[in-house]
CSV table of C-alpha atoms in Angstrom, one decimal:
chain,number,residue,atom,x,y,z
A,439,UNK,CA,-9.9,19.8,-75.8
A,440,UNK,CA,-12.4,17.7,-77.8
A,441,UNK,CA,-14.7,17.7,-74.9
A,442,UNK,CA,-16.4,20.3,-72.7
A,443,UNK,CA,-15.0,21.1,-69.4
A,444,UNK,CA,-16.6,19.0,-66.9
A,445,UNK,CA,-17.0,19.3,-63.1
A,446,UNK,CA,-19.0,17.3,-60.5
A,447,UNK,CA,-20.5,19.2,-57.8
A,448,UNK,CA,-22.0,17.2,-54.8
A,449,UNK,CA,-23.1,17.4,-51.3
A,450,UNK,CA,-22.1,14.4,-48.9
A,451,UNK,CA,-22.4,13.6,-45.3
A,452,UNK,CA,-19.1,13.5,-43.2
A,453,UNK,CA,-19.1,9.6,-43.9
A,454,UNK,CA,-19.3,10.2,-47.9
A,455,UNK,CA,-23.1,9.2,-48.0
A,456,UNK,CA,-25.3,11.2,-50.8
A,457,UNK,CA,-28.6,9.9,-49.2
A,458,UNK,CA,-30.1,7.3,-46.9
A,459,UNK,CA,-30.1,3.6,-47.4
A,460,UNK,CA,-33.9,4.2,-48.9
A,461,UNK,CA,-32.1,6.5,-51.3
A,462,UNK,CA,-34.2,9.3,-49.8
A,463,UNK,CA,-32.5,12.9,-50.1
A,464,UNK,CA,-31.6,14.5,-46.8
A,465,UNK,CA,-30.8,18.2,-46.3
A,466,UNK,CA,-27.0,18.3,-46.0
A,467,UNK,CA,-25.8,21.9,-46.8
A,468,UNK,CA,-27.6,25.2,-46.1
A,469,UNK,CA,-28.7,28.6,-47.6
A,470,UNK,CA,-25.2,29.7,-48.4
A,471,UNK,CA,-24.3,26.4,-50.2
A,472,UNK,CA,-27.7,26.5,-51.8
A,473,UNK,CA,-26.8,29.6,-53.3
A,474,UNK,CA,-23.4,28.7,-54.4
A,475,UNK,CA,-24.8,25.6,-56.4
A,476,UNK,CA,-27.4,27.9,-58.0
A,477,UNK,CA,-24.5,30.2,-59.1
A,478,UNK,CA,-22.8,27.3,-60.6
A,479,UNK,CA,-25.8,26.3,-62.5
A,480,UNK,CA,-26.4,29.6,-63.7
A,481,UNK,CA,-22.6,29.9,-65.2
A,482,UNK,CA,-22.7,26.4,-66.7
A,483,UNK,CA,-23.7,25.5,-70.3
A,484,UNK,CA,-25.3,22.3,-69.3
A,485,UNK,CA,-26.3,20.3,-66.1
A,486,UNK,CA,-26.1,16.6,-66.3
A,487,UNK,CA,-27.7,14.0,-64.0
A,488,UNK,CA,-28.5,10.2,-64.1
A,489,UNK,CA,-31.8,8.5,-64.3
A,490,UNK,CA,-31.5,7.4,-60.5
A,491,UNK,CA,-31.6,11.0,-59.3
A,492,UNK,CA,-34.6,11.7,-61.7
A,493,UNK,CA,-36.3,8.6,-60.2
A,494,UNK,CA,-35.5,9.2,-56.7
A,495,UNK,CA,-35.4,13.0,-56.3
A,496,UNK,CA,-37.3,14.4,-59.5
A,497,UNK,CA,-35.3,17.7,-59.7
A,498,UNK,CA,-36.2,20.4,-62.0
A,499,UNK,CA,-32.4,21.3,-62.3
A,500,UNK,CA,-33.4,25.2,-62.9
A,501,UNK,CA,-31.6,28.3,-61.7
A,502,UNK,CA,-33.7,29.5,-58.9
A,503,UNK,CA,-32.5,33.0,-58.5
A,504,UNK,CA,-34.4,35.5,-60.7
A,505,UNK,CA,-31.5,37.8,-61.0
A,506,UNK,CA,-29.2,35.0,-62.3
A,507,UNK,CA,-32.1,33.8,-64.8
A,508,UNK,CA,-32.1,37.6,-66.0
A,509,UNK,CA,-28.5,37.9,-66.2
A,510,UNK,CA,-28.3,34.6,-68.4
A,511,UNK,CA,-31.2,36.1,-70.5
A,512,UNK,CA,-29.2,39.4,-70.8
A,513,UNK,CA,-26.2,37.5,-72.2
A,514,UNK,CA,-28.4,35.8,-74.8
A,515,UNK,CA,-28.9,32.5,-73.3
A,516,UNK,CA,-31.9,30.6,-72.0
A,517,UNK,CA,-32.9,31.2,-68.4
A,518,UNK,CA,-31.6,27.8,-67.7
A,519,UNK,CA,-28.6,25.6,-68.7
A,520,UNK,CA,-29.2,22.7,-71.1
A,521,UNK,CA,-30.7,19.8,-68.8
A,522,UNK,CA,-29.2,16.5,-69.6
A,523,UNK,CA,-30.4,13.0,-68.2
A,524,UNK,CA,-28.1,9.9,-68.9
A,525,UNK,CA,-30.8,7.3,-69.0
A,526,UNK,CA,-29.5,4.2,-70.9
A,527,UNK,CA,-33.1,2.6,-70.9
A,528,UNK,CA,-35.1,5.5,-71.5
A,529,UNK,CA,-37.0,5.2,-68.2
A,530,UNK,CA,-37.4,9.0,-67.7
A,531,UNK,CA,-41.1,9.6,-66.5
A,532,UNK,CA,-42.9,11.9,-69.3
A,533,UNK,CA,-44.3,13.9,-66.2
A,534,UNK,CA,-40.9,14.5,-64.6
A,535,UNK,CA,-40.3,18.0,-63.2
A,536,UNK,CA,-37.4,18.5,-65.6
A,537,UNK,CA,-40.1,18.8,-68.4
A,538,UNK,CA,-42.5,21.0,-66.3
A,539,UNK,CA,-40.5,23.6,-65.1
A,540,UNK,CA,-38.2,26.3,-66.6
A,541,UNK,CA,-37.7,27.1,-70.3
A,542,UNK,CA,-34.6,25.6,-72.3
A,543,UNK,CA,-33.5,22.7,-73.9
A,544,UNK,CA,-33.6,19.0,-72.4
A,545,UNK,CA,-31.6,16.3,-73.7
A,546,UNK,CA,-32.0,12.7,-72.9
A,547,UNK,CA,-28.9,10.3,-73.6
A,548,UNK,CA,-30.1,6.6,-74.2
A,549,UNK,CA,-28.2,3.6,-75.4
A,550,UNK,CA,-29.4,2.1,-78.7
A,551,UNK,CA,-30.9,-0.8,-77.0
A,552,UNK,CA,-33.7,1.3,-75.2
A,553,UNK,CA,-37.4,0.6,-76.2
A,554,UNK,CA,-38.2,2.4,-79.4
A,555,UNK,CA,-41.6,3.4,-78.1
A,556,UNK,CA,-40.2,4.9,-75.1
A,557,UNK,CA,-37.7,6.8,-77.3
A,558,UNK,CA,-40.3,8.0,-79.6
A,559,UNK,CA,-42.3,9.6,-76.6
A,560,UNK,CA,-39.4,11.2,-75.0
A,561,UNK,CA,-38.5,12.9,-78.7
A,562,UNK,CA,-41.6,14.9,-78.0
A,563,UNK,CA,-40.3,16.4,-75.0
A,564,UNK,CA,-36.5,16.5,-75.6
A,565,UNK,CA,-33.7,16.2,-77.8
A,566,UNK,CA,-32.8,12.3,-77.5
A,567,UNK,CA,-29.1,11.4,-78.2
A,568,UNK,CA,-28.3,7.7,-78.9
A,569,UNK,CA,-25.0,6.4,-78.0
A,570,UNK,CA,-23.8,3.0,-76.8
A,571,UNK,CA,-25.3,-0.4,-77.0
A,572,UNK,CA,-26.3,-1.5,-73.5
A,573,UNK,CA,-25.3,1.4,-71.7
A,574,UNK,CA,-24.8,5.3,-72.8
A,575,UNK,CA,-21.3,5.8,-74.2
A,576,UNK,CA,-20.3,8.9,-71.9
A,577,UNK,CA,-17.1,9.5,-74.1
A,578,UNK,CA,-19.1,9.8,-77.2
A,579,UNK,CA,-22.0,11.6,-75.4
A,580,UNK,CA,-19.6,14.5,-74.2
A,581,UNK,CA,-18.0,14.7,-77.7
A,582,UNK,CA,-21.3,15.1,-79.1
A,583,UNK,CA,-22.5,17.8,-76.5
A,584,UNK,CA,-19.2,19.8,-77.3
A,585,UNK,CA,-20.3,19.5,-81.4
A,586,UNK,CA,-23.7,21.6,-80.2
A,587,UNK,CA,-21.6,24.1,-78.3
A,588,UNK,CA,-21.9,22.8,-75.0
A,589,UNK,CA,-18.5,23.8,-73.4
A,590,UNK,CA,-19.2,23.5,-69.8
A,591,UNK,CA,-20.9,20.7,-67.8
A,592,UNK,CA,-22.0,20.8,-64.3
A,593,UNK,CA,-22.6,17.1,-63.2
A,594,UNK,CA,-24.9,16.7,-60.1
A,595,UNK,CA,-25.0,13.1,-59.9
A,596,UNK,CA,-25.8,10.4,-58.5
A,597,UNK,CA,-23.2,8.0,-57.4
A,598,UNK,CA,-23.4,5.6,-60.6
A,599,UNK,CA,-23.1,8.7,-63.1
A,600,UNK,CA,-20.2,10.0,-60.9
A,601,UNK,CA,-18.5,6.7,-61.4
A,602,UNK,CA,-19.3,6.5,-65.0
A,603,UNK,CA,-17.8,10.0,-65.8
A,604,UNK,CA,-14.6,9.6,-63.5
A,605,UNK,CA,-13.7,6.2,-64.6
A,606,UNK,CA,-14.1,7.4,-68.4
A,607,UNK,CA,-11.5,10.2,-67.6
A,608,UNK,CA,-14.3,12.8,-68.3
A,609,UNK,CA,-13.9,15.1,-65.2
A,610,UNK,CA,-11.7,17.8,-64.7
A,611,UNK,CA,-12.5,19.1,-61.1
A,612,UNK,CA,-14.8,18.1,-58.2
A,613,UNK,CA,-16.3,20.2,-55.7
A,614,UNK,CA,-17.7,18.6,-52.5
A,615,UNK,CA,-19.6,20.1,-49.8
A,616,UNK,CA,-19.1,17.8,-46.5
A,617,UNK,CA,-21.9,18.3,-44.1
A,618,UNK,CA,-22.0,18.0,-40.5
A,619,UNK,CA,-23.8,14.6,-40.2
A,620,UNK,CA,-23.4,10.9,-40.4
A,621,UNK,CA,-25.9,8.8,-42.5
A,622,UNK,CA,-24.3,5.4,-42.5
A,623,UNK,CA,-25.6,2.2,-44.2
A,624,UNK,CA,-23.8,-0.2,-46.3
A,625,UNK,CA,-26.2,0.2,-49.0
A,626,UNK,CA,-26.6,4.0,-48.9
A,627,UNK,CA,-25.0,5.7,-52.0
A,628,UNK,CA,-21.9,7.3,-51.7
A,629,UNK,CA,-20.0,9.9,-53.9
A,630,UNK,CA,-19.1,7.2,-56.3
A,631,UNK,CA,-20.5,3.7,-56.4
A,632,UNK,CA,-19.8,1.5,-59.6
A,633,UNK,CA,-17.2,-1.0,-60.0
A,634,UNK,CA,-14.3,0.8,-58.0
A,635,UNK,CA,-10.8,1.2,-59.1
A,636,UNK,CA,-8.2,-1.5,-58.4
A,637,UNK,CA,-5.2,-0.4,-56.4
A,638,UNK,CA,-3.1,-0.2,-59.6
A,639,UNK,CA,-5.3,2.4,-61.1
A,640,UNK,CA,-6.4,4.8,-58.2
A,641,UNK,CA,-7.6,8.1,-59.4
A,642,UNK,CA,-5.4,11.0,-57.9
A,643,UNK,CA,-6.7,14.5,-57.0
A,644,UNK,CA,-5.1,17.7,-56.2
A,645,UNK,CA,-6.9,19.8,-53.6
A,646,UNK,CA,-6.6,23.4,-54.5
A,647,UNK,CA,-9.4,25.1,-52.1
A,648,UNK,CA,-10.9,24.2,-48.7
A,649,UNK,CA,-13.6,26.8,-47.2
A,650,UNK,CA,-15.8,26.5,-44.3
A,651,UNK,CA,-19.4,27.1,-45.2
A,652,UNK,CA,-21.8,27.3,-42.2
A,653,UNK,CA,-21.5,24.0,-40.5
A,654,UNK,CA,-19.5,22.1,-43.1
A,655,UNK,CA,-16.6,22.5,-45.6
A,656,UNK,CA,-16.3,22.9,-49.2
A,657,UNK,CA,-13.5,21.0,-50.7
A,658,UNK,CA,-12.4,21.6,-54.5
A,659,UNK,CA,-10.2,19.2,-56.4
A,660,UNK,CA,-8.5,18.9,-59.6
A,661,UNK,CA,-8.5,15.4,-61.3
A,662,UNK,CA,-5.0,14.5,-61.6
A,663,UNK,CA,-5.5,11.2,-63.5
A,664,UNK,CA,-4.6,7.3,-62.6
A,665,UNK,CA,-1.9,6.8,-59.9
A,666,UNK,CA,-0.1,3.8,-59.0
A,667,UNK,CA,0.2,3.0,-55.3
A,668,UNK,CA,1.2,-0.9,-55.6
A,669,UNK,CA,4.2,-1.3,-53.5
A,670,UNK,CA,6.7,-4.1,-54.8
């Protein structure tokens, strides 16, 4: 495969929302799922998020467990996976937590139309990859990540990046923790936003695991590809 293995990990409400209509993060899963996510991060070569997630949640994307960080170092790796932000317009704040916390490489993916002065400032803190004219070309981005020995990417949202990766055919598996709450709201982000597929090109999944964790359920899917459900 000429690209890394890519999986999306996400927590959503029972009605498929990632956060509230104000795009404020809410606690959907509990301690057991938090540990599961930390283990996934520790095993991945890279963690990827979109600029919307950085602006709304300001995550550090670090491995939280000291034991897992030590295990990575013992294996000759940095404490944290490579942290990647997909940021077409170079809007990543220079004081974002991703720059303040944890060691390891940071990558900012921008489009060629991003302001040069913003790119220059980001290059002081991260490796900047330019691809695509108005928006980051995700297919080219993952190919270039493969070239620098990133073989496993964990995508942690948000809804726009999830859509971009799925619609470009770049996702192998999806892990969704569905929590025991309803958020609602027509404008609240769902697991995937974006343009949406037409009925002639829906994306098919294969469920390979369903596990109850605390008060929610973890569903694991393999991405099968486009399916045609149009009935003649």
